[in-house]
């Protein structure tokens, strides 16, 4: 089994995406189907951007084992008040600063759901959010 | 359409990836919204954008997009060029608006993604 860990700081958009970038390199080295790699890194990048945009800090853990990639993105932050609404395309609570950078269109969680084979979102207000994604290959 | 033709049509300048000017692409997408770019079901396309930030390069990397045109005469900083160079992304800057750049490319045979 291979396990990768990365830290994300809230508000640090310059570094958001480095976990996805490093993960992509490793998955390519493992000769995993490029279509699966793309689905995985797009979903992970969306999750990273969400942490940078909404949370105080977070941690990404990616494990590869037995034809499956597991990604857990756990953050400390304000949490998601209504996960059902957050899953709707177009629903967003992102700041104007985040929108100026090209994000915050309310497509993050729906896009993670589209790309992952399984997605679980757990959140506690004022504590944080954990996004778990599984990708089969 | 070859990258060198795109550069010529858009009165543009290549900031990095000069060695790929003979690469050929057939489809393009124009957007300032990275959230939309991340939902695309295609790779090896040209992305035309007015964003000149690190997020544009990171988005291109994860979406497997290797050719970027930054329009509206946006100033591209050294760190952005360095990241694009490291990721083997062709970065082009054009003084034209997104509408004008997209229109010229479309009129000259570059197909829309959808």
PDB file of C-alpha atoms in Angstrom, chain A residues 13-14 16-18 20-21 24-25 34 38 41-42 45-46 100-105 107 111 114-115, chain B residues 32-36 38-43 51 53-56 58-64 86-87:
ATOM      1  CA  UNK A  13      -4.241  29.608  -2.695  1.00  0.00           C
ATOM      2  CA  UNK A  14      -0.678  29.654  -3.970  1.00  0.00           C
ATOM      3  CA  UNK A  16      -3.628  24.798  -3.130  1.00  0.00           C
ATOM      4  CA  UNK A  17      -3.192  22.151  -5.775  1.00  0.00           C
ATOM      5  CA  UNK A  18       0.206  20.881  -4.697  1.00  0.00           C
ATOM      6  CA  UNK A  20      -3.167  17.010  -6.375  1.00  0.00           C
ATOM      7  CA  UNK A  21      -0.023  17.682  -8.382  1.00  0.00           C
ATOM      8  CA  UNK A  24      -0.836  12.850 -10.002  1.00  0.00           C
ATOM      9  CA  UNK A  25       2.902  12.185 -10.367  1.00  0.00           C
ATOM     10  CA  UNK A  34      -4.889   8.056 -17.119  1.00  0.00           C
ATOM     11  CA  UNK A  38      -7.621  12.574 -14.161  1.00  0.00           C
ATOM     12  CA  UNK A  41      -6.838  14.590  -9.302  1.00  0.00           C
ATOM     13  CA  UNK A  42      -9.701  16.814 -10.490  1.00  0.00           C
ATOM     14  CA  UNK A  45      -8.071  19.566  -6.471  1.00  0.00           C
ATOM     15  CA  UNK A  46     -11.683  20.637  -5.952  1.00  0.00           C
ATOM     16  CA  UNK A 100     -12.099  36.412  -8.514  1.00  0.00           C
ATOM     17  CA  UNK A 101      -9.685  33.490  -8.677  1.00  0.00           C
ATOM     18  CA  UNK A 102     -12.096  31.527 -10.851  1.00  0.00           C
ATOM     19  CA  UNK A 103     -13.723  29.386  -8.178  1.00  0.00           C
ATOM     20  CA  UNK A 104     -16.787  29.584  -5.955  1.00  0.00           C
ATOM     21  CA  UNK A 105     -19.325  28.774  -8.648  1.00  0.00           C
ATOM     22  CA  UNK A 107     -19.521  23.260  -8.678  1.00  0.00           C
ATOM     23  CA  UNK A 111     -17.903  17.747  -9.466  1.00  0.00           C
ATOM     24  CA  UNK A 114     -19.280  13.155 -10.594  1.00  0.00           C
ATOM     25  CA  UNK A 115     -15.627  12.097 -10.609  1.00  0.00           C
TER      26      UNK A 115
ATOM     27  CA  UNK B  32     -12.501  32.648 -16.670  1.00  0.00           C
ATOM     28  CA  UNK B  33     -14.254  30.149 -14.478  1.00  0.00           C
ATOM     29  CA  UNK B  34     -11.922  27.384 -13.343  1.00  0.00           C
ATOM     30  CA  UNK B  35     -14.896  25.570 -11.798  1.00  0.00           C
ATOM     31  CA  UNK B  36     -16.238  25.113 -15.340  1.00  0.00           C
ATOM     32  CA  UNK B  38     -12.670  21.335 -14.104  1.00  0.00           C
ATOM     33  CA  UNK B  39     -15.941  19.814 -15.324  1.00  0.00           C
ATOM     34  CA  UNK B  40     -14.711  19.371 -18.923  1.00  0.00           C
ATOM     35  CA  UNK B  41     -14.563  15.880 -20.346  1.00  0.00           C
ATOM     36  CA  UNK B  42     -11.648  16.492 -22.685  1.00  0.00           C
ATOM     37  CA  UNK B  43      -7.933  16.872 -22.689  1.00  0.00           C
ATOM     38  CA  UNK B  51      -7.139  34.779 -15.553  1.00  0.00           C
ATOM     39  CA  UNK B  53      -2.870  33.427 -11.725  1.00  0.00           C
ATOM     40  CA  UNK B  54      -1.379  30.249 -10.284  1.00  0.00           C
ATOM     41  CA  UNK B  55      -4.845  28.665 -10.137  1.00  0.00           C
ATOM     42  CA  UNK B  56      -5.057  28.790 -13.940  1.00  0.00           C
ATOM     43  CA  UNK B  58      -2.876  24.294 -11.470  1.00  0.00           C
ATOM     44  CA  UNK B  59      -6.297  23.847 -13.071  1.00  0.00           C
ATOM     45  CA  UNK B  60      -4.680  23.187 -16.450  1.00  0.00           C
ATOM     46  CA  UNK B  61      -2.365  20.648 -14.839  1.00  0.00           C
ATOM     47  CA  UNK B  62      -5.104  18.581 -13.201  1.00  0.00           C
ATOM     48  CA  UNK B  63      -7.381  18.860 -16.262  1.00  0.00           C
ATOM     49  CA  UNK B  64      -4.584  17.693 -18.623  1.00  0.00           C
ATOM     50  CA  UNK B  86       7.975  23.098 -14.847  1.00  0.00           C
ATOM     51  CA  UNK B  87       4.707  21.459 -15.923  1.00  0.00           C
TER      52      UNK B  87
END
